Structure formats: C-alpha cells, structure tokens
PDB file of C-alpha atoms in Angstrom:
ATOM      1  CA  MET A   6      19.529 -71.659 -46.162  1.00 50.00           C
ATOM      2  CA  ASN A   7      16.545 -70.899 -43.749  1.00 60.00           C
ATOM      3  CA  LYS A   8      13.307 -68.977 -44.231  1.00 64.00           C
ATOM      4  CA  LEU A   9      14.671 -65.652 -42.646  1.00 60.00           C
ATOM      5  CA  LEU A  10      17.883 -66.015 -44.787  1.00 56.00           C
ATOM      6  CA  GLN A  11      15.057 -66.673 -47.897  1.00 57.00           C
ATOM      7  CA  LYS A  12      13.243 -63.695 -47.286  1.00 59.00           C
ATOM      8  CA  PHE A  13      16.581 -61.258 -46.757  1.00 55.00           C
ATOM      9  CA  PHE A  14      17.558 -61.959 -50.516  1.00 53.00           C
ATOM     10  CA  ALA A  15      13.736 -61.683 -51.323  1.00 57.00           C
ATOM     11  CA  ALA A  16      14.217 -58.232 -50.619  1.00 55.00           C
ATOM     12  CA  VAL A  17      17.230 -57.715 -51.857  1.00 52.00           C
ATOM     13  CA  LYS A  18      16.151 -59.013 -55.416  1.00 50.00           C
ATOM     14  CA  LYS A  19      12.911 -56.619 -55.619  1.00 55.00           C
ATOM     15  CA  TYR A  20      13.945 -53.495 -53.466  1.00 55.00           C
ATOM     16  CA  ASP A  21      17.959 -52.946 -53.981  1.00 55.00           C
ATOM     17  CA  ASP A  22      18.553 -51.990 -57.475  1.00 55.00           C
ATOM     18  CA  THR A  23      21.483 -50.466 -57.097  1.00 64.00           C
ATOM     19  CA  TYR A  24      24.982 -51.757 -57.612  1.00 68.00           C
ATOM     20  CA  ASN A  25      27.038 -53.171 -54.812  1.00 78.00           C
ATOM     21  CA  PHE A  26      30.619 -54.441 -55.860  1.00 90.00           C
ATOM     22  CA  THR A  27      31.814 -55.400 -51.721  1.00 93.00           C
ATOM     23  CA  CYS A  28      30.097 -57.069 -48.927  1.00 95.00           C
ATOM     24  CA  ASP A  29      29.151 -54.195 -46.490  1.00 95.00           C
ATOM     25  CA  VAL A  30      30.450 -56.264 -43.623  1.00 95.00           C
ATOM     26  CA  CYS A  31      34.082 -58.028 -44.372  1.00 94.00           C
ATOM     27  CA  GLY A  32      34.471 -55.870 -47.801  1.00 94.00           C
ATOM     28  CA  ARG A  33      35.255 -59.141 -49.962  1.00 94.00           C
ATOM     29  CA  GLU A  34      34.201 -59.280 -53.510  1.00 94.00           C
ATOM     30  CA  VAL A  35      30.566 -59.739 -54.386  1.00 91.00           C
ATOM     31  CA  PHE A  36      29.023 -60.862 -57.661  1.00 87.00           C
ATOM     32  CA  GLY A  37      25.216 -60.549 -57.433  1.00 85.00           C
ATOM     33  CA  ASN A  38      25.171 -57.226 -55.904  1.00 83.00           C
ATOM     34  CA  GLU A  39      24.234 -58.486 -52.800  1.00 89.00           C
ATOM     35  CA  ARG A  40      24.617 -55.993 -49.938  1.00 92.00           C
ATOM     36  CA  VAL A  41      26.275 -58.636 -47.382  1.00 94.00           C
ATOM     37  CA  CYS A  42      28.039 -62.081 -48.542  1.00 94.00           C
ATOM     38  CA  THR A  43      26.461 -65.167 -47.746  1.00 92.00           C
ATOM     39  CA  ALA A  44      28.976 -66.407 -45.304  1.00 94.00           C
ATOM     40  CA  CYS A  45      28.716 -62.947 -43.335  1.00 95.00           C
ATOM     41  CA  MET A  46      24.859 -63.110 -43.806  1.00 94.00           C
ATOM     42  CA  LYS A  47      25.037 -66.708 -41.449  1.00 93.00           C
ATOM     43  CA  THR A  48      27.445 -65.170 -39.339  1.00 94.00           C
ATOM     44  CA  LEU A  49      25.154 -61.655 -38.120  1.00 97.00           C
ATOM     45  CA  PRO A  50      23.537 -62.600 -34.574  1.00 97.00           C
ATOM     46  CA  TRP A  51      20.073 -62.320 -35.917  1.00 97.00           C
ATOM     47  CA  ASN A  52      17.530 -62.009 -33.074  1.00 97.00           C
ATOM     48  CA  ASN A  53      15.242 -65.179 -34.411  1.00 93.00           C
ATOM     49  CA  GLY A  54      15.412 -67.518 -31.355  1.00 93.00           C
ATOM     50  CA  ALA A  55      13.888 -66.979 -28.092  1.00 95.00           C
ATOM     51  CA  MET A  56      12.704 -63.498 -27.316  1.00 96.00           C
ATOM     52  CA  CYS A  57      10.214 -61.032 -25.298  1.00 96.00           C
ATOM     53  CA  PRO A  58       7.556 -60.958 -26.918  1.00 96.00           C
ATOM     54  CA  PHE A  59       6.761 -57.851 -25.445  1.00 96.00           C
ATOM     55  CA  CYS A  60      10.417 -55.998 -25.754  1.00 96.00           C
ATOM     56  CA  GLY A  61      11.708 -58.568 -28.278  1.00 96.00           C
ATOM     57  CA  ARG A  62      15.029 -59.153 -26.540  1.00 95.00           C
ATOM     58  CA  LYS A  63      16.942 -62.170 -26.813  1.00 94.00           C
ATOM     59  CA  THR A  64      16.028 -64.606 -23.712  1.00 93.00           C
ATOM     60  CA  GLU A  65      17.244 -67.797 -22.773  1.00 90.00           C
ATOM     61  CA  GLU A  66      13.832 -69.130 -22.869  1.00 90.00           C
ATOM     62  CA  PRO A  67      10.379 -68.567 -24.591  1.00 89.00           C
ATOM     63  CA  GLY A  68       8.452 -66.052 -22.645  1.00 93.00           C
ATOM     64  CA  ALA A  69       8.024 -62.177 -20.729  1.00 94.00           C
ATOM     65  CA  CYS A  70      11.245 -61.271 -19.683  1.00 92.00           C
ATOM     66  CA  LEU A  71      12.092 -59.848 -16.148  1.00 90.00           C
ATOM     67  CA  GLU A  72      12.037 -56.474 -16.852  1.00 89.00           C
ATOM     68  CA  CYS A  73       9.149 -56.354 -18.917  1.00 92.00           C
ATOM     69  CA  LYS A  74       7.146 -58.280 -15.956  1.00 92.00           C
ATOM     70  CA  GLU A  75       9.048 -55.537 -13.743  1.00 90.00           C
ATOM     71  CA  ARG A  76       7.867 -52.267 -16.114  1.00 89.00           C
ATOM     72  CA  PRO A  77       6.803 -53.264 -19.892  1.00 92.00           C
ATOM     73  CA  LEU A  78       7.638 -50.727 -22.059  1.00 94.00           C
ATOM     74  CA  VAL A  79       5.327 -47.736 -23.345  1.00 95.00           C
ATOM     75  CA  VAL A  80       4.960 -49.449 -27.137  1.00 97.00           C
ATOM     76  CA  SER A  81       3.282 -52.270 -27.906  1.00 97.00           C
ATOM     77  CA  LYS A  82       5.693 -54.682 -28.730  1.00 98.00           C
ATOM     78  CA  ALA A  83       9.234 -53.917 -30.427  1.00 98.00           C
ATOM     79  CA  ARG A  84      11.130 -56.143 -33.027  1.00 98.00           C
ATOM     80  CA  SER A  85      14.998 -56.095 -33.969  1.00 98.00           C
ATOM     81  CA  ALA A  86      16.720 -57.938 -36.478  1.00 98.00           C
ATOM     82  CA  PHE A  87      19.905 -58.148 -34.171  1.00 98.00           C
ATOM     83  CA  THR A  88      21.076 -59.027 -31.058  1.00 97.00           C
ATOM     84  CA  HIS A  89      23.477 -55.621 -30.614  1.00 96.00           C
ATOM     85  CA  GLU A  90      26.931 -57.971 -30.719  1.00 96.00           C
ATOM     86  CA  GLY A  91      29.429 -58.752 -33.118  1.00 96.00           C
ATOM     87  CA  GLU A  92      29.695 -57.479 -37.017  1.00 96.00           C
ATOM     88  CA  ALA A  93      26.026 -56.043 -36.356  1.00 97.00           C
ATOM     89  CA  MET A  94      26.866 -53.916 -33.580  1.00 97.00           C
ATOM     90  CA  LYS A  95      30.078 -52.573 -35.635  1.00 97.00           C
ATOM     91  CA  LEU A  96      27.704 -52.210 -38.503  1.00 97.00           C
ATOM     92  CA  VAL A  97      25.533 -49.673 -36.598  1.00 97.00           C
ATOM     93  CA  LEU A  98      28.377 -48.184 -35.065  1.00 96.00           C
ATOM     94  CA  ARG A  99      30.078 -47.209 -38.508  1.00 97.00           C
ATOM     95  CA  PHE A 100      26.233 -45.927 -40.206  1.00 97.00           C
ATOM     96  CA  LYS A 101      26.046 -43.760 -37.223  1.00 95.00           C
ATOM     97  CA  ARG A 102      29.553 -42.511 -37.551  1.00 94.00           C
ATOM     98  CA  GLY A 103      29.349 -41.670 -41.267  1.00 94.00           C
ATOM     99  CA  ALA A 104      29.038 -44.704 -43.201  1.00 95.00           C
ATOM    100  CA  LYS A 105      25.202 -43.358 -44.458  1.00 96.00           C
ATOM    101  CA  TYR A 106      25.607 -45.849 -47.553  1.00 94.00           C
ATOM    102  CA  LEU A 107      24.933 -48.617 -45.182  1.00 96.00           C
ATOM    103  CA  TYR A 108      20.727 -47.970 -45.042  1.00 96.00           C
ATOM    104  CA  ARG A 109      20.149 -50.073 -47.793  1.00 94.00           C
ATOM    105  CA  ALA A 110      22.037 -53.035 -46.087  1.00 95.00           C
ATOM    106  CA  LEU A 111      20.165 -52.264 -42.783  1.00 97.00           C
ATOM    107  CA  ALA A 112      16.768 -51.970 -44.696  1.00 96.00           C
ATOM    108  CA  ASN A 113      17.502 -55.247 -46.196  1.00 94.00           C
ATOM    109  CA  ALA A 114      17.625 -56.419 -42.775  1.00 96.00           C
ATOM    110  CA  LEU A 115      14.565 -54.741 -41.257  1.00 97.00           C
ATOM    111  CA  TYR A 116      12.237 -55.306 -44.098  1.00 97.00           C
ATOM    112  CA  PRO A 117      11.119 -58.956 -43.455  1.00 96.00           C
ATOM    113  CA  VAL A 118      11.112 -58.093 -39.766  1.00 97.00           C
ATOM    114  CA  ALA A 119       8.656 -55.640 -40.527  1.00 97.00           C
ATOM    115  CA  GLU A 120       6.096 -57.407 -42.985  1.00 96.00           C
ATOM    116  CA  ARG A 121       6.230 -60.463 -40.569  1.00 96.00           C
ATOM    117  CA  GLU A 122       5.576 -58.409 -37.174  1.00 97.00           C
ATOM    118  CA  PHE A 123       3.827 -55.218 -37.730  1.00 98.00           C
ATOM    119  CA  SER A 124       1.357 -55.852 -40.638  1.00 96.00           C
ATOM    120  CA  GLU A 125      -1.154 -53.716 -38.307  1.00 97.00           C
ATOM    121  CA  ALA A 126       1.163 -50.505 -38.132  1.00 98.00           C
ATOM    122  CA  GLU A 127      -0.553 -47.913 -40.524  1.00 98.00           C
ATOM    123  CA  ALA A 128       2.502 -45.332 -41.114  1.00 98.00           C
ATOM    124  CA  LEU A 129       6.033 -45.476 -39.629  1.00 98.00           C
ATOM    125  CA  THR A 130       8.485 -42.327 -38.210  1.00 98.00           C
ATOM    126  CA  PHE A 131      11.502 -42.359 -36.778  1.00 98.00           C
ATOM    127  CA  VAL A 132      13.723 -40.357 -33.509  1.00 96.00           C
ATOM    128  CA  PRO A 133      14.335 -37.543 -34.615  1.00 95.00           C
ATOM    129  CA  MET A 134      17.538 -35.406 -34.002  1.00 95.00           C
ATOM    130  CA  THR A 135      17.750 -31.623 -32.941  1.00 93.00           C
ATOM    131  CA  GLU A 136      18.773 -29.312 -35.955  1.00 92.00           C
ATOM    132  CA  LYS A 137      22.316 -29.340 -35.239  1.00 92.00           C
ATOM    133  CA  ALA A 138      22.755 -32.307 -34.408  1.00 91.00           C
ATOM    134  CA  GLU A 139      21.751 -33.671 -37.779  1.00 94.00           C
ATOM    135  CA  LYS A 140      23.698 -31.193 -39.700  1.00 94.00           C
ATOM    136  CA  LYS A 141      26.660 -31.943 -37.372  1.00 93.00           C
ATOM    137  CA  ARG A 142      26.276 -35.333 -38.691  1.00 94.00           C
ATOM    138  CA  GLY A 143      25.121 -34.963 -42.210  1.00 96.00           C
ATOM    139  CA  TYR A 144      21.722 -37.030 -41.819  1.00 97.00           C
ATOM    140  CA  ASN A 145      19.895 -38.385 -39.256  1.00 97.00           C
ATOM    141  CA  GLN A 146      20.283 -42.251 -39.795  1.00 97.00           C
ATOM    142  CA  SER A 147      16.979 -43.082 -38.035  1.00 97.00           C
ATOM    143  CA  ARG A 148      14.936 -41.413 -40.929  1.00 98.00           C
ATOM    144  CA  LEU A 149      16.812 -42.793 -43.543  1.00 98.00           C
ATOM    145  CA  LEU A 150      16.080 -46.159 -42.451  1.00 98.00           C
ATOM    146  CA  ALA A 151      12.413 -45.406 -42.136  1.00 98.00           C
ATOM    147  CA  GLN A 152      11.930 -43.507 -45.360  1.00 98.00           C
ATOM    148  CA  GLU A 153      13.346 -46.747 -47.147  1.00 97.00           C
ATOM    149  CA  LEU A 154      11.447 -49.295 -45.228  1.00 97.00           C
ATOM    150  CA  ALA A 155       8.005 -46.698 -46.190  1.00 97.00           C
ATOM    151  CA  GLU A 156       8.662 -46.938 -49.476  1.00 96.00           C
ATOM    152  CA  ARG A 157       9.231 -50.820 -49.721  1.00 96.00           C
ATOM    153  CA  LEU A 158       6.007 -51.422 -47.470  1.00 97.00           C
ATOM    154  CA  GLN A 159       3.792 -48.764 -49.196  1.00 97.00           C
ATOM    155  CA  LYS A 160       3.061 -46.806 -46.388  1.00 98.00           C
ATOM    156  CA  PRO A 161       3.502 -43.118 -45.164  1.00 98.00           C
ATOM    157  CA  CYS A 162       7.105 -41.538 -43.305  1.00 98.00           C
ATOM    158  CA  LEU A 163       5.400 -39.089 -40.629  1.00 98.00           C
ATOM    159  CA  ALA A 164       8.009 -36.334 -39.244  1.00 97.00           C
ATOM    160  CA  PRO A 165       5.125 -35.620 -36.707  1.00 97.00           C
ATOM    161  CA  VAL A 166       7.651 -34.901 -33.269  1.00 96.00           C
ATOM    162  CA  ILE A 167      10.703 -32.767 -33.378  1.00 95.00           C
ATOM    163  CA  LYS A 168      13.475 -32.888 -30.762  1.00 91.00           C
ATOM    164  CA  GLN A 169      13.529 -29.202 -29.559  1.00 86.00           C
ATOM    165  CA  ARG A 170      16.704 -29.886 -27.079  1.00 78.00           C
ATOM    166  CA  GLU A 171      19.734 -31.691 -27.368  1.00 72.00           C
ATOM    167  CA  SER A 172      19.951 -34.222 -24.204  1.00 67.00           C
ATOM    168  CA  ALA A 173      23.531 -35.218 -22.411  1.00 57.00           C
ATOM    169  CA  ALA A 174      24.855 -37.873 -24.043  1.00 61.00           C
ATOM    170  CA  GLN A 175      23.854 -41.324 -22.791  1.00 56.00           C
ATOM    171  CA  LYS A 176      25.822 -43.830 -23.858  1.00 57.00           C
ATOM    172  CA  THR A 177      26.629 -45.021 -19.561  1.00 55.00           C
ATOM    173  CA  LEU A 178      23.028 -44.198 -18.773  1.00 57.00           C
ATOM    174  CA  THR A 179      20.789 -46.874 -16.773  1.00 62.00           C
ATOM    175  CA  ARG A 180      17.027 -46.699 -18.233  1.00 59.00           C
ATOM    176  CA  SER A 181      15.417 -44.477 -15.477  1.00 66.00           C
ATOM    177  CA  GLU A 182      18.270 -41.683 -15.703  1.00 67.00           C
ATOM    178  CA  ARG A 183      17.981 -42.110 -19.541  1.00 61.00           C
ATOM    179  CA  GLN A 184      14.029 -40.913 -18.892  1.00 61.00           C
ATOM    180  CA  THR A 185      14.921 -38.073 -16.935  1.00 66.00           C
ATOM    181  CA  ASN A 186      17.701 -37.215 -19.622  1.00 62.00           C
ATOM    182  CA  LEU A 187      14.962 -36.962 -22.457  1.00 66.00           C
ATOM    183  CA  GLU A 188      12.226 -35.645 -20.204  1.00 70.00           C
ATOM    184  CA  GLY A 189      10.958 -32.357 -22.487  1.00 72.00           C
ATOM    185  CA  CYS A 190      13.260 -33.143 -25.434  1.00 84.00           C
ATOM    186  CA  PHE A 191      10.318 -34.524 -28.043  1.00 92.00           C
ATOM    187  CA  ARG A 192       7.837 -32.503 -28.870  1.00 93.00           C
ATOM    188  CA  VAL A 193       4.621 -33.310 -31.370  1.00 95.00           C
ATOM    189  CA  THR A 194       4.451 -30.890 -34.387  1.00 96.00           C
ATOM    190  CA  ASP A 195       1.367 -32.280 -36.221  1.00 97.00           C
ATOM    191  CA  ARG A 196      -1.208 -33.938 -34.148  1.00 96.00           C
ATOM    192  CA  ALA A 197      -3.543 -34.762 -37.025  1.00 97.00           C
ATOM    193  CA  ALA A 198      -1.049 -36.627 -38.654  1.00 97.00           C
ATOM    194  CA  VAL A 199      -1.065 -39.182 -35.848  1.00 97.00           C
ATOM    195  CA  LYS A 200      -4.250 -38.998 -34.403  1.00 97.00           C
ATOM    196  CA  GLY A 201      -5.778 -42.721 -34.865  1.00 97.00           C
ATOM    197  CA  LYS A 202      -3.016 -44.343 -36.053  1.00 98.00           C
ATOM    198  CA  ARG A 203      -1.133 -47.152 -35.238  1.00 98.00           C
ATOM    199  CA  ILE A 204       2.492 -45.850 -35.865  1.00 98.00           C
ATOM    200  CA  LEU A 205       5.796 -47.980 -36.115  1.00 98.00           C
ATOM    201  CA  ILE A 206       8.801 -46.379 -34.854  1.00 98.00           C
ATOM    202  CA  ILE A 207      12.332 -47.070 -36.077  1.00 98.00           C
ATOM    203  CA  ASP A 208      15.840 -47.084 -34.841  1.00 98.00           C
ATOM    204  CA  ASP A 209      18.784 -47.862 -34.757  1.00 97.00           C
ATOM    205  CA  THR A 210      19.343 -49.619 -31.294  1.00 96.00           C
ATOM    206  CA  MET A 211      17.468 -50.257 -28.345  1.00 95.00           C
ATOM    207  CA  THR A 212      19.228 -50.473 -25.627  1.00 91.00           C
ATOM    208  CA  THR A 213      17.010 -49.228 -22.493  1.00 88.00           C
ATOM    209  CA  GLY A 214      13.737 -48.726 -23.917  1.00 90.00           C
ATOM    210  CA  ALA A 215      14.295 -44.839 -22.660  1.00 89.00           C
ATOM    211  CA  THR A 216      14.215 -43.096 -26.038  1.00 91.00           C
ATOM    212  CA  SER A 217      10.952 -44.743 -27.229  1.00 93.00           C
ATOM    213  CA  ASP A 218       9.516 -44.903 -24.185  1.00 93.00           C
ATOM    214  CA  GLU A 219       9.342 -41.217 -24.287  1.00 92.00           C
ATOM    215  CA  LEU A 220       8.542 -40.807 -28.240  1.00 96.00           C
ATOM    216  CA  ALA A 221       6.129 -43.230 -27.686  1.00 96.00           C
ATOM    217  CA  THR A 222       4.452 -41.246 -24.621  1.00 95.00           C
ATOM    218  CA  ARG A 223       4.294 -37.840 -26.539  1.00 95.00           C
ATOM    219  CA  LEU A 224       2.537 -39.925 -29.789  1.00 97.00           C
ATOM    220  CA  LYS A 225      -0.065 -41.522 -27.373  1.00 97.00           C
ATOM    221  CA  ARG A 226      -0.935 -37.781 -25.630  1.00 95.00           C
ATOM    222  CA  ALA A 227      -1.212 -36.881 -29.794  1.00 97.00           C
ATOM    223  CA  GLY A 228      -3.820 -39.408 -30.202  1.00 97.00           C
ATOM    224  CA  ALA A 229      -1.938 -42.263 -32.249  1.00 98.00           C
ATOM    225  CA  ARG A 230      -4.151 -45.411 -31.289  1.00 98.00           C
ATOM    226  CA  GLU A 231      -0.802 -47.614 -30.863  1.00 98.00           C
ATOM    227  CA  VAL A 232       2.599 -47.513 -31.386  1.00 98.00           C
ATOM    228  CA  PHE A 233       5.325 -49.841 -31.977  1.00 98.00           C
ATOM    229  CA  LEU A 234       9.245 -50.313 -32.412  1.00 98.00           C
ATOM    230  CA  LEU A 235      11.469 -51.519 -34.747  1.00 98.00           C
ATOM    231  CA  THR A 236      15.322 -51.271 -34.453  1.00 98.00           C
ATOM    232  CA  VAL A 237      18.670 -52.835 -36.335  1.00 98.00           C
ATOM    233  CA  THR A 238      19.885 -54.293 -33.061  1.00 98.00           C
ATOM    234  CA  SER A 239      18.972 -54.836 -29.185  1.00 97.00           C
ATOM    235  CA  VAL A 240      21.058 -54.895 -26.515  1.00 93.00           C
ATOM    236  CA  GLN A 241      20.175 -58.031 -24.552  1.00 85.00           C
ATOM    237  CA  LYS A 242      19.515 -56.584 -20.578  1.00 74.00           C
ATOM    238  CA  ARG A 243      17.532 -53.355 -20.257  1.00 65.00           C
ATOM    239  CA  ASP A 244      20.365 -51.469 -17.878  1.00 64.00           C
ATOM    240  CA  PRO A 245      23.106 -52.849 -19.356  1.00 59.00           C
ATOM    241  CA  PHE A 246      25.560 -50.538 -17.197  1.00 56.00           C
ATOM    242  CA  GLY A 247      23.909 -51.889 -14.326  1.00 56.00           C
ATOM    243  CA  LYS A 248      21.683 -50.132 -11.740  1.00 56.00           C
ATOM    244  CA  LYS A 249      23.429 -47.370  -9.302  1.00 53.00           C
ATOM    245  CA  PRO A 250      23.836 -48.758  -5.567  1.00 49.00           C
ATOM    246  CA  LYS A 251      21.552 -46.222  -3.928  1.00 52.00           C
ATOM    247  CA  ILE A 252      23.673 -43.591  -1.419  1.00 49.00           C
ATOM    248  CA  PRO A 253      21.966 -43.614   2.311  1.00 51.00           C
ATOM    249  CA  SER A 254      21.115 -39.745   2.408  1.00 51.00           C
ATOM    250  CA  LYS A 255      22.454 -39.674   6.131  1.00 53.00           C
ATOM    251  CA  SER A 256      25.026 -41.609   7.730  1.00 50.00           C
ATOM    252  CA  PRO A 257      23.863 -44.631  10.239  1.00 50.00           C
ATOM    253  CA  LYS A 258      23.619 -44.132  13.830  1.00 54.00           C
ATOM    254  CA  LEU A 259      26.945 -46.112  15.445  1.00 53.00           C
ATOM    255  CA  PRO A 260      25.993 -47.626  18.754  1.00 49.00           C
TER     256      PRO A 260
END
C-alpha cells in the first residue's frame, strides 16, 4: 500500500467516527467502517503523478504547464486529490446533485493533500453560492468540505464573501468567457477576517480556474496576504471546451 493510501486510511480512522456499511463508490458492503473500499481506493484517479507546480493539473512530465506559463492563476498554488474522470468525476456529480453525505468521503481524500501542501494556510474558506441557489440545492457543497477540513486541520473556516448575483451556467464556457460571466458576482463583507492572512479556498472541481481567480482577486483586494486552492478534482486542460475561433468583424475584400 503506498503512502497516499496509508494517509487516507489514517485520516478515516482518526476523524470519521460515523457508521458506514457500504462503499460510497461501488456500493459493496464494507466491514471496517470505511467510506471507500480498498478495491475502489486503488482504482480512483488519484492526482499524485506528474503535475504542474502552480495549477496542480496532471501533466505528461514534471514542470509548469503551457497554460500557466502563458497566463498563471491568481492563486499562488492549486492542488486536487483526483483528476476529473472516472469514479472521482461521478462522486463529485453525485455530491452536487443531492448526495450530501459524500462530504465525509471527499474530505478524507482532501485531508492528506491539505496537510501536506498547505500547512502555511492560516484559515479556510469556500466558494459561496447565492441564497436562492443554496436553498434550492439544500446545501453548499464547498462549504461542507471546508468546514469539515477546517475542523480536522484545527484552523478557522471563514465566510467573508457572498455571491451577490447568480451567474449564467458555465458548463461549456472557456476560461475567458467564465471570467466575464463571474465579474461582479463576489463581494467581501468581512475585510477584517481576511486581512493579512494566508487563505485556502476549498471547492469541488477546478475546470478553467476562473471561479478561483475571481474569488482570489476579491480576497487579495480585501487584504489577504496569499490565497491557495484545493479541489476534489481538476480537469486536465485549462479550456476543456476549446478556444472558440475569432470571427472577423468585416468580410475580407475580394480581389
């Protein structure tokens, strides 16, 4: 068993004292109160190989990815427990679609990464939702993860930012389109809470990084010393839906 799996099981034993009888991934019966069975643990797409040192995305070889060389994220460093594929992707989708209980299994996966990569963080926060959106879903999945991790790491979980307007669906938007879509969405309501602090943002998935960019920008403007990002999964390509071709404003003149 590799060191990552050992840390995972240590986190489960130390912090998760609730009863569990089936694997949260495959649904098979478990006998040691574990959230994820040993077989599924080995097949989950752990993001523990070559990765970009800045955005933390999976890369073919060690070193900065082309996207970060061209346009770095606003956060100082980002990491994810898994790549956004297979059973990890399904877990995140289930978590966002009503399976609230999955926050414990996902926090188990995030904890060793947070402890290893973000020991300098002084407080945690999360991506806020509008009041209407949170009421519709019944919970904010990012808040659940942040609160659980903050308790395990013995650090405060802050809620200094609100999302003051709903943004259009971002599923098929590129990074630049998402940034435009998110402009003015977030507002810091407690500047004193973030001033001078190193803050770790917790979220479910990093797709283009636009959401964390906008949130980190607001936190820095409010006086945060440094901002980091930790997500359950990360999409390998910064613009997974491709950059849309530029359409010329005028038709070219015919010879």
